[in-house]
XYZ file of C-alpha atoms in Angstrom:
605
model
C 20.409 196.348 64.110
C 20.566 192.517 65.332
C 24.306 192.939 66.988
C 24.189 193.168 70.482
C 25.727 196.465 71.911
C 29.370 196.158 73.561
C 28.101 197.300 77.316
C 30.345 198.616 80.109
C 31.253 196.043 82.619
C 28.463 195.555 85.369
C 25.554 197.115 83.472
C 22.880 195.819 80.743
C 19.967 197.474 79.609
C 19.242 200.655 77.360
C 15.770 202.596 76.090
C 14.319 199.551 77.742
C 11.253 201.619 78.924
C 9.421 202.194 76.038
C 10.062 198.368 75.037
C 8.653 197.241 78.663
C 5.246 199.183 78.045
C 4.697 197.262 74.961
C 5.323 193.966 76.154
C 3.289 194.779 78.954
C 0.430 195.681 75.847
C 0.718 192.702 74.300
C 0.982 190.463 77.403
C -2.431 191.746 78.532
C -3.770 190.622 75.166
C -1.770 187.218 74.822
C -3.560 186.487 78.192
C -6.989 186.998 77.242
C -6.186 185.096 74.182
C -5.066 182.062 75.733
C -8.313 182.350 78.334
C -10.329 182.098 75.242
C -8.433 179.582 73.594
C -8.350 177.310 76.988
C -12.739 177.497 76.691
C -12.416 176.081 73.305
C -9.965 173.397 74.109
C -11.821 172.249 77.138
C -15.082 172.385 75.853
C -13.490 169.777 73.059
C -12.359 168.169 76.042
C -15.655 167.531 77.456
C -17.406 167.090 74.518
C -19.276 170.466 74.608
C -20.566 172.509 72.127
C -17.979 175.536 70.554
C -20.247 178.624 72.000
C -19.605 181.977 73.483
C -18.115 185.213 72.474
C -15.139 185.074 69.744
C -12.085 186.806 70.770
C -12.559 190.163 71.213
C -14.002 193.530 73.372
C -16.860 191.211 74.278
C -14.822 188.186 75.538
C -12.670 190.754 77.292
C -15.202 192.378 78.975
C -16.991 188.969 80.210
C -13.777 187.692 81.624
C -13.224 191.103 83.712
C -16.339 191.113 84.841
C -16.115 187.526 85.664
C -19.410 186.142 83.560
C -17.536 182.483 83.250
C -21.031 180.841 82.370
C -21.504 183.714 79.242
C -17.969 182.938 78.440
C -18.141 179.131 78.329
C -21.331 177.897 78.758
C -21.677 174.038 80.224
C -18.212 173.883 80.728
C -16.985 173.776 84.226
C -14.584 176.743 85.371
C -12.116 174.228 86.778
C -11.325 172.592 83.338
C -11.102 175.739 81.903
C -8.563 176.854 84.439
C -6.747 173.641 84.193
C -6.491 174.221 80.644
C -5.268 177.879 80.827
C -2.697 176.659 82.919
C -1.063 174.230 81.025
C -1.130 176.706 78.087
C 0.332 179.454 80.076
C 3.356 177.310 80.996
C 3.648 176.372 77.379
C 3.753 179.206 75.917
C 5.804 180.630 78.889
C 8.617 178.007 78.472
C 8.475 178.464 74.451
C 9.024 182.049 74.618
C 11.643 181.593 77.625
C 13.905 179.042 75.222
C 13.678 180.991 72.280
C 14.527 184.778 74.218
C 17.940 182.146 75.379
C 18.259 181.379 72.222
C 17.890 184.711 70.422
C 20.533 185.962 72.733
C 23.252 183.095 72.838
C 23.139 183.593 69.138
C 22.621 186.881 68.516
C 25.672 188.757 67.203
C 27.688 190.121 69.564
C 28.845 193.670 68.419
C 33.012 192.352 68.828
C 32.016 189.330 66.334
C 34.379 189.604 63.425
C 32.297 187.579 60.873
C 29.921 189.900 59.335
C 32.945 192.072 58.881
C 34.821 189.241 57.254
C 34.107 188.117 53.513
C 30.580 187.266 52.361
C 29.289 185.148 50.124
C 29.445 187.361 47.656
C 33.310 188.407 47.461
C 34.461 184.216 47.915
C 32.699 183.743 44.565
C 36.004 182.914 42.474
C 36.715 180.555 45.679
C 33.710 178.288 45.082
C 33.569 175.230 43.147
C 31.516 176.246 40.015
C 34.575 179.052 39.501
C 37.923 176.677 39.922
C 36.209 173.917 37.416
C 35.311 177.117 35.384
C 39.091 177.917 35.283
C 40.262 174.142 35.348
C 37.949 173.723 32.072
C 40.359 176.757 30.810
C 43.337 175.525 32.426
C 43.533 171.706 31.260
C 43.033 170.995 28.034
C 41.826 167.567 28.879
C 39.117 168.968 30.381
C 37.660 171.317 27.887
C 34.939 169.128 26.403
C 33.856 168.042 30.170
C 30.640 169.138 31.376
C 30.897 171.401 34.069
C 28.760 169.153 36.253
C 30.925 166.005 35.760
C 34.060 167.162 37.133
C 35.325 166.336 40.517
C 36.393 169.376 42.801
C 39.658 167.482 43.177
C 40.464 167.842 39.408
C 40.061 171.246 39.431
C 42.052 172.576 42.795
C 42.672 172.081 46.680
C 39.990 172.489 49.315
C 40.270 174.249 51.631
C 37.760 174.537 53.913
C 34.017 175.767 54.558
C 33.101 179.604 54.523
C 31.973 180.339 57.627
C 29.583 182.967 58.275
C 26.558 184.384 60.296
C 23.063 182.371 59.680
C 19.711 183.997 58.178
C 18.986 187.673 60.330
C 22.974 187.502 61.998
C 22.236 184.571 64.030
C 24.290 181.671 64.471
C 27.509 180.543 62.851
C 27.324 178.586 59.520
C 29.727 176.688 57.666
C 28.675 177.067 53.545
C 30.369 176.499 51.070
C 33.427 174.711 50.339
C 36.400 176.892 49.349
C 39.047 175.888 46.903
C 42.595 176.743 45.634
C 42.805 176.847 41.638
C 44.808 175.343 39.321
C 46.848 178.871 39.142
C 47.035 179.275 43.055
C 50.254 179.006 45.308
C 49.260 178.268 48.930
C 51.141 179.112 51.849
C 50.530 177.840 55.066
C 51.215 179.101 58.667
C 49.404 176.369 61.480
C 51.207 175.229 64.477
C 51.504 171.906 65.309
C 48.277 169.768 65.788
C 46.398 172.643 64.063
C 45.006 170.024 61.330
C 48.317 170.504 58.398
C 47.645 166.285 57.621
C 44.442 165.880 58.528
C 42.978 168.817 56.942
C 44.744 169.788 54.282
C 48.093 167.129 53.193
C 45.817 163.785 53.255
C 42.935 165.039 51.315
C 44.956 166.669 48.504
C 46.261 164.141 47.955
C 43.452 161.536 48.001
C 41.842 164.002 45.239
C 44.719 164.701 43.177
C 45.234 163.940 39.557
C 48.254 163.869 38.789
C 52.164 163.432 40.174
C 52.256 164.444 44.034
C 55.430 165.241 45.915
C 54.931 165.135 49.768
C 57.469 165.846 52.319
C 57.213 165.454 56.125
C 59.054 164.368 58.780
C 56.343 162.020 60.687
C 54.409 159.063 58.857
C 51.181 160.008 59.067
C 50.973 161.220 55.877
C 52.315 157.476 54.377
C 49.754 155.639 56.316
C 46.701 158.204 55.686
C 47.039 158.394 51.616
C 49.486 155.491 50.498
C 46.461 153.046 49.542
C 44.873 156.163 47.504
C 47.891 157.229 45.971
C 48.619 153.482 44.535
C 45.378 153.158 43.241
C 46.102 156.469 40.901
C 50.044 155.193 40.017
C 53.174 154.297 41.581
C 54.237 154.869 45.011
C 57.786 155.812 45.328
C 58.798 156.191 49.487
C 62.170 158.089 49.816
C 62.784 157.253 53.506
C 66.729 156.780 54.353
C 66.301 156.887 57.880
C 63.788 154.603 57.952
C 60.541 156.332 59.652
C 58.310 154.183 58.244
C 60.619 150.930 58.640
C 59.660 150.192 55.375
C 62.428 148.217 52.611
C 64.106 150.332 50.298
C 62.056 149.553 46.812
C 63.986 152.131 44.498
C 67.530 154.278 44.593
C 67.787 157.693 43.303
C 70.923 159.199 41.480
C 71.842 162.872 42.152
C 74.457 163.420 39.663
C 72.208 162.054 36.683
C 71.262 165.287 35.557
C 73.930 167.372 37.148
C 75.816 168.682 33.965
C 76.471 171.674 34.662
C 78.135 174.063 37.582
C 74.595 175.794 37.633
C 73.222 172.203 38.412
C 76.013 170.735 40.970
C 76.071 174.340 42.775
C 72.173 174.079 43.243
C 72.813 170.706 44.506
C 75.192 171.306 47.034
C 73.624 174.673 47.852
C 71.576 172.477 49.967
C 73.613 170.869 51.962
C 75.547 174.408 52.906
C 71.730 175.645 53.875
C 71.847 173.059 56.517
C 75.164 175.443 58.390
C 74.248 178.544 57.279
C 73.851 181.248 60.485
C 72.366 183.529 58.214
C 69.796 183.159 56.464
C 69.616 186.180 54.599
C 72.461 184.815 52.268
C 75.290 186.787 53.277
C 77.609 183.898 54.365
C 80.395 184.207 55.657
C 83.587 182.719 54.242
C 84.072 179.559 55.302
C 80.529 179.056 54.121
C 80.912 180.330 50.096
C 84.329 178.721 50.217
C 82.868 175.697 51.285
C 80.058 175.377 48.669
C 83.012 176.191 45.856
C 84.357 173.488 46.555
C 81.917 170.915 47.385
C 80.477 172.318 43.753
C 83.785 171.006 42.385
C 83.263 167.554 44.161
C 80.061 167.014 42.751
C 80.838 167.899 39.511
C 83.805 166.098 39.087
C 81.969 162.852 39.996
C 78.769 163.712 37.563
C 81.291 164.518 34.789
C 82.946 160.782 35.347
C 80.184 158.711 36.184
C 81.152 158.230 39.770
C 78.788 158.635 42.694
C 78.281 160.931 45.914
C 80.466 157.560 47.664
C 83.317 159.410 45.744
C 82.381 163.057 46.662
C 82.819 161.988 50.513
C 86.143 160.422 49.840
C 87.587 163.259 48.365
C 86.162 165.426 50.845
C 88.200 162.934 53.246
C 91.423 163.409 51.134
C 92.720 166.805 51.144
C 95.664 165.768 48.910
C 93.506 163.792 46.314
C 94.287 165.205 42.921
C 91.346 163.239 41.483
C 89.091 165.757 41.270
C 91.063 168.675 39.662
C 92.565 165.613 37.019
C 88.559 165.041 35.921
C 87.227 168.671 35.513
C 90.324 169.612 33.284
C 89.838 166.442 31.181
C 85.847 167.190 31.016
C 86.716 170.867 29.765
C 86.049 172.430 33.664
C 89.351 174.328 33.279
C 88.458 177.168 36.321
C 86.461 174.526 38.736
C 89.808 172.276 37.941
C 92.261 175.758 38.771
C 89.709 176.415 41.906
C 90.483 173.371 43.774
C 94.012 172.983 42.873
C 94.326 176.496 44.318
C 92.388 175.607 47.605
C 95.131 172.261 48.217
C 98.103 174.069 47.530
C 97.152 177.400 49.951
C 97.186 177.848 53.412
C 97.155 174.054 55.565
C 94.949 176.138 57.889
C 92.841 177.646 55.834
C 92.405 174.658 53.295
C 91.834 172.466 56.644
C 89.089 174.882 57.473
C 87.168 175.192 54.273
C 87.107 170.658 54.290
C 85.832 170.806 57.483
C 83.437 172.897 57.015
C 82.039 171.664 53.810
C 82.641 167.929 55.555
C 80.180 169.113 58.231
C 77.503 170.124 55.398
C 78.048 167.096 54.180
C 78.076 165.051 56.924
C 74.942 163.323 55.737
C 76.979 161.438 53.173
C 78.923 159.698 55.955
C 75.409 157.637 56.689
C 75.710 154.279 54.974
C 71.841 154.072 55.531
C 71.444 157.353 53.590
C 74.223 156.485 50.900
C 72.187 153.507 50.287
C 69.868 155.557 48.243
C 71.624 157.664 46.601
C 74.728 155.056 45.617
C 73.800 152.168 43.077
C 72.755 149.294 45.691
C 74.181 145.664 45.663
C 71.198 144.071 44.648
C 69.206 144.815 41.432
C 66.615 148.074 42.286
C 64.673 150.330 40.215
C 66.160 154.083 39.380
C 64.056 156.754 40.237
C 63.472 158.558 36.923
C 63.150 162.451 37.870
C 62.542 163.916 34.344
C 59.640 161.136 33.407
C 57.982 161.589 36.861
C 55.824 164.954 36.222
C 54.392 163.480 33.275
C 52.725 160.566 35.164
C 50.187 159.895 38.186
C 52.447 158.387 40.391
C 53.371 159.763 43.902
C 56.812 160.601 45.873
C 57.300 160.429 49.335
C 60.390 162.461 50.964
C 60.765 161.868 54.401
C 63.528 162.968 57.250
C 64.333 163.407 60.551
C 65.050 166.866 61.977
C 68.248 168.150 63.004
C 72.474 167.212 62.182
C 73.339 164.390 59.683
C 69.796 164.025 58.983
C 68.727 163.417 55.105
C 67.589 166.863 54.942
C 69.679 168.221 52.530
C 68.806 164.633 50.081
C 64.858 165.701 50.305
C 65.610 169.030 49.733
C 67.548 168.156 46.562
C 64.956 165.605 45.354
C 61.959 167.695 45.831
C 64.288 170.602 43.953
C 64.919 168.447 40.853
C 61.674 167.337 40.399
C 60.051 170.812 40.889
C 62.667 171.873 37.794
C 61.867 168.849 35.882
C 58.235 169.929 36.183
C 59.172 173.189 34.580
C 60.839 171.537 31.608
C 57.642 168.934 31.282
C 55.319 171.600 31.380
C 57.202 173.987 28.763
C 57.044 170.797 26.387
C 53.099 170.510 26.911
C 52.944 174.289 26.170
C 53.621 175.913 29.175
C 51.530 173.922 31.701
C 51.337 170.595 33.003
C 48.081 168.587 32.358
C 47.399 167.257 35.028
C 49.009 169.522 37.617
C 51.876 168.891 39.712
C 50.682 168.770 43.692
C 53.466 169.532 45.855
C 53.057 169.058 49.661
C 55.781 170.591 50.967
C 54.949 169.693 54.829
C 58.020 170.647 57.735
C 59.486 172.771 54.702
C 61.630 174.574 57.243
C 62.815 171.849 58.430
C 63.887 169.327 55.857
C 62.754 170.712 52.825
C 64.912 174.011 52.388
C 64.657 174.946 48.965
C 66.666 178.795 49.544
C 65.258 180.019 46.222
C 61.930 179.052 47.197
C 60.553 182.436 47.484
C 61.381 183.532 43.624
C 60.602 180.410 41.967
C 56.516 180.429 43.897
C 54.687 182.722 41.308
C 56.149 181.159 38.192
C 54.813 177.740 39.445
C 51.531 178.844 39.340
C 51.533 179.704 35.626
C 53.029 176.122 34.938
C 51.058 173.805 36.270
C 52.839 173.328 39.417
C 50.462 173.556 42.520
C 53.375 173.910 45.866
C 51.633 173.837 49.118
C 54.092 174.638 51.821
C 53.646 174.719 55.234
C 55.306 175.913 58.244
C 54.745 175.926 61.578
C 55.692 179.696 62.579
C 56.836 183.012 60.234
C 59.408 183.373 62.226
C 60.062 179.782 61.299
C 60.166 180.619 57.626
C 62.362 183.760 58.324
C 65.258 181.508 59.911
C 65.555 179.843 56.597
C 64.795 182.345 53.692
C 65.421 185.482 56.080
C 63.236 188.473 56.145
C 63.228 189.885 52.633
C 62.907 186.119 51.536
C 60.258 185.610 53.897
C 58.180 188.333 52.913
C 59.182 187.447 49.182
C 57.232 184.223 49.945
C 54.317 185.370 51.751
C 53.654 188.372 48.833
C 53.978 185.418 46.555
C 51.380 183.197 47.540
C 48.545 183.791 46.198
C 46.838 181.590 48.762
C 47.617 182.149 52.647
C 46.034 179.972 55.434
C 46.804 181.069 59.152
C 45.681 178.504 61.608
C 45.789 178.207 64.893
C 48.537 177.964 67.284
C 49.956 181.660 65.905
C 51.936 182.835 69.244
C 54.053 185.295 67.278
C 52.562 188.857 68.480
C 54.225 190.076 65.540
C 52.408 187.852 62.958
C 49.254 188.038 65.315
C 49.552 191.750 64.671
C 50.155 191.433 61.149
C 46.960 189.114 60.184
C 44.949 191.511 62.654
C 45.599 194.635 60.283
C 45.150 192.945 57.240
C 41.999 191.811 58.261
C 41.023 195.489 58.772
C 38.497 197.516 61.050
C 34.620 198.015 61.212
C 32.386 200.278 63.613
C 30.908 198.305 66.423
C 27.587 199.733 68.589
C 28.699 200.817 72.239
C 26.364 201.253 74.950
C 26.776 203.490 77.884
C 24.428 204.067 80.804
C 24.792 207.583 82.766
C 22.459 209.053 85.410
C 22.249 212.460 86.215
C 21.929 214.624 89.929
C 18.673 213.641 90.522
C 19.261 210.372 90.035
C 17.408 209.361 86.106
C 19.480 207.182 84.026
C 19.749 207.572 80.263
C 21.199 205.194 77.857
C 23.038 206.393 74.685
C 24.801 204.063 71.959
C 27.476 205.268 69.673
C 29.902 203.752 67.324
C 33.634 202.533 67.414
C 36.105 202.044 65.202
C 37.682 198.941 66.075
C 39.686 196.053 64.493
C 37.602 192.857 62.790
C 40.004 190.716 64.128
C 41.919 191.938 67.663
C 45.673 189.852 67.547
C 44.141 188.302 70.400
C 41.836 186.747 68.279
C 44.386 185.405 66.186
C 46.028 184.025 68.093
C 42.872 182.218 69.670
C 41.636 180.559 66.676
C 39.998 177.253 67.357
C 41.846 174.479 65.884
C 39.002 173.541 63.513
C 39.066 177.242 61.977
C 41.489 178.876 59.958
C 41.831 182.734 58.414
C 42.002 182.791 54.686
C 43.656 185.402 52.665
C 43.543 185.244 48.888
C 44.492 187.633 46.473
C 41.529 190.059 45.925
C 39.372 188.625 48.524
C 38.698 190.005 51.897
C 39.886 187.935 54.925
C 37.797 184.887 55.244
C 36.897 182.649 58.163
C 36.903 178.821 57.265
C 36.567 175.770 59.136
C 38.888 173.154 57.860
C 38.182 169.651 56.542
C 39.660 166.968 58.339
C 39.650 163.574 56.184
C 38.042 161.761 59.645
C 34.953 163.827 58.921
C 34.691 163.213 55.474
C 32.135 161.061 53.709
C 35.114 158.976 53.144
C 36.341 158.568 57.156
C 35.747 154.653 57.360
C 38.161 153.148 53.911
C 40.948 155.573 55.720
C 40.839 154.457 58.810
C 41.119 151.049 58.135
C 43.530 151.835 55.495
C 45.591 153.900 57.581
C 45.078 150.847 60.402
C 46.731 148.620 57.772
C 49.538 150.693 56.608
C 50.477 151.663 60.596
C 50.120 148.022 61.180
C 53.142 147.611 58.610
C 54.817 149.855 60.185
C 54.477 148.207 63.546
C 55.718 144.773 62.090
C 58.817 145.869 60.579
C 59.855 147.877 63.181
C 58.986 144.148 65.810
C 61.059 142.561 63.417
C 63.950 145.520 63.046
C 64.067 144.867 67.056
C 63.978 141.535 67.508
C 67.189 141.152 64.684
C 64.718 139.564 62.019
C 65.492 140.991 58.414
């Protein structure tokens, strides 16, 4: 056994007895060794000739008795001392370092990693099995060699296994993990716990095909915008203008809204932005308030009108517009729904506006309306239905908090997720290449509510969705507990990194990782005064929630489906063999940033 025993406080030792006496043994004999070894060095010193006893009984005997001429013959005793000496403190000091070594690496009996996954059970993790499955996956890969495809064609990494080294000592960091071309990946890190760094900029400087990232910061612009427009386009969906960058494109909402199914997922996520509870049961003023923003939207998809006409109507609670364009577009009930809500109580009709103004409230942003309202001067459409089916990349970005454009990148990222669906049921049921999507501050300004159901028929379509969130408890404020656990049973792929202060979640991830016996030493002495040591077994958790919540920031827990709980340590892009062309092209694109927002201050357009 090579783990050290756990040992009550203020005591070491054990059956150290029997272990003393042969030390002592072989002490005696390393000592007469190195006597005769220091002859023969000095004599080649001096320039003697090799004579005398070998090594054993003989050479023993001479040096007890003290016979130095017998033992080295023409060589003085001095040198030979001299010599001894300096091989005594060598060999001293060697076997000093490496006892200090031995034991700062030994295993400790508490150390979770030999409990954790081996080698052996991340097999379908490693790179030879996702390019196995990839090969299966994409059909454009079939006739590929093995050997000639890159690890980014074929999934996510995610990090390096981490395990103990040869005989349980040391840490090692093996091989690289990866999420497949079938995997959904869920991610729980707080914040500086490596969610760009180690796992949003080098997805996406690997992947394929079409990436959606969202965030709320522009780190992930300036780390992967010069990679991303080497693969395709680079569309940057940024109404409040984090990056300070121009507006280059404008996206309509309503384009493919046709249907109430379409304008009530729409507008769903604006009323997300109010809702109190998030396990759906809204109050109200709430489902009242989505009925008739529904209405609103639909109206002005059926006409050809924009969202600049949704937010006047929501200003007009006598405008008959909207009722008047759902009858004539065949929307008899949506057009007998609002008439019903003007002509009914002023109070309550006064209340469900407001309320469904306040959802909306985004809409009253003439920076935000800019991209989602045909612009003054010629611009590009975003295409949403052509997107999945090219290399090109979208960037949602958003502030936190009221009026923000939240409920715009939620939208977006929704309609594009759905158009994947579509693409990839016209290619056969899965897209070739996949769909990457980054779903970064997801509980934040991403809040898709039927996130949870749609994650396990993404993986069977193509569609790779990374979220990440800072906290469970974060995700449960959004998608509530059943929807919350709907997720995390979903995900087929679940990183926890470091930063987890939820004791809950801490004690979660703590009994999933499981338990495993560790040696315990105890020391007792009896009446007359002998001490004997014993050591016995616990059982004890791999990972205590302590633990947990103590990961380094470098290290994250794996869980995938099948596999025992593995350690990793992540992958951050600035250790990559890449780190140098990102810096200085995430120097250039933050220097862009720094220019137009000079110029935003200083008045200059």
């Amino acid at each position: 056994m090579f783990a050290r025993p756990v040992e009550p406080r203020g005591t070491s030792g054990g059956p150290r007895t029997p272990w003393l006496v042969l030390a002592v043994g072989w002490a005696v004999i390393a000592a007469f060794w190195l006597a005769w070894a220091a002859g023969r060095v000095a004599a080649l010193l001096t320039g003697k000739p090799l004579s005398g006893p070998d090594f054993g009984p003989d050479f023993a005997a001479g040096v007890v008795t003290g016979d130095w001429a017998g033992l080295w013959p023409g060589v003085h005793p001095g040198v030979v001392a001299a010599v001894y000496a300096l091989l005594l403190a060598v060999t001293i000091s060697g076997l000093w370092l490496l006892w200090g070594a031995w034991q700062v690496h030994r295993t400790d009996g508490e150390d979770p990693l030999p409990s954790l996954a081996d080698r052996r059970a991340i097999a379908p993790l490693t790179r030879s099995a996702v390019v196995a499955k990839a090969r299966r996956l994409r059909p454009s890969l079939a006739a590929t060699p093995a050997s000639l495809i890159p690890p980014g064609e074929a999934g996510i990494a995610l990090g390096r296994h981490r395990t103990r080294g040869p005989l349980g000592l040391g840490r090692r960091d093996r091989d690289v993990l990866y999420a497949s071309l079938e995997d959904v990946v869920l991610a729980i890190m707080a914040p500086r716990a490596g969610k760009t760094t180690s796992l949003t900029t080098p997805a996406m400087h690997v992947a394929p095909g079409p990436v959606i990232a969202t965030s709320n910061k522009p780190d992930v612009w300036t780390t992967t915008i010069a990679a991303r427009q080497r693969r395709g386009h680079c569309y940057l969906f940024d109404p409040q203008g984090i990056t300070h960058q121009p507006q280059q494109f404008w996206w309509n909402p309503l384009t493919i809204t046709t249907t109430w199914e379409d304008a009530f997922r729409f507008c769903d996520h604006f009323i997300t932005e109010i809702r109190s509870d998030a396990r759906g049961g809204e109050d109200f003023w709430n489902l009242a308030a989505q009925d008739l923003l529904t209405a609103f939207v639909l109206a002005a998809a059926c006409s050809g009108r924009t969202l600049a006409d949704v937010q006047a109507w929501l200003a007009d609670v006598s405008s008959r517009e909207p009722a008047r364009i759902l009858a004539e577009h065949g929307f008899h009930a949506a057009a007998r729904s609002v008439a019903g809500r003007q002509a009914g109580a002023p109070e309550t009709r006064d209340g469900v506006y407001e309320t469904a103004r306040t959802a909306a409230s985004c809409l009253s942003d003439p920076r935000i309306m800019a991209w989602v309202t045909p612009p003054a001067a010629p611009l590009p459409q975003l295409d949403v239905t052509a997107f999945p089916s090219t290399s090109d990349t979208l960037y949602l970005l958003s502030k936190d908090g009221a009026g923000s454009a939240a409920p715009l990148v939620a939208a977006l990222t929704d309609q594009v997720l759905r158009a994947a669906v579509t693409a990839a049921e016209a290619q056969g049921g899965r897209l070739d290449p996949p769909l990457v999507a980054l779903l970064d501050e997801a509980a934040n300004i991403c809040k898709i509510r039927d996130l949870p159901l749609l994650y396990s028929h993404f993986g069977s379509r193509g569609i790779v969705p990374v979220t990440i969130l800072q906290s469970y408890p974060q995700g449960t404020a959004v998608w509530g507990e059943h929807g919350m656990h709907a997720l995390w049973s979903a995900a087929t792929i679940k990183l926890i990194g470091a930063g987890i202060d939820d004791a809950r979640t801490a004690e979660d991830i703590s009994r999933l990782a499981g338990e495993h016996d560790i040696p315990i030493g105890s020391l007792t002495r009896d009446g007359s005064g002998l001490a004997s040591w014993q050591t016995s077994t616990r059982r004890q958790r791999v990972l205590e929630p302590a633990q947990v919540r103590a990961l380094d920031k470098n290290t994250a827990l794996l869980l995938a489906t099948g596999i025992p709980v593995t350690m990793i340590r992540l992958l951050p892009w600035y250790e990559g063999p890449h780190a140098k062309q990102i810096s200085a092209e995430t120097a250039a694109a933050t220097d862009r940033i720094t220019t137009r927002a000079a110029a935003k201050r200083a008045g200059t357009p």
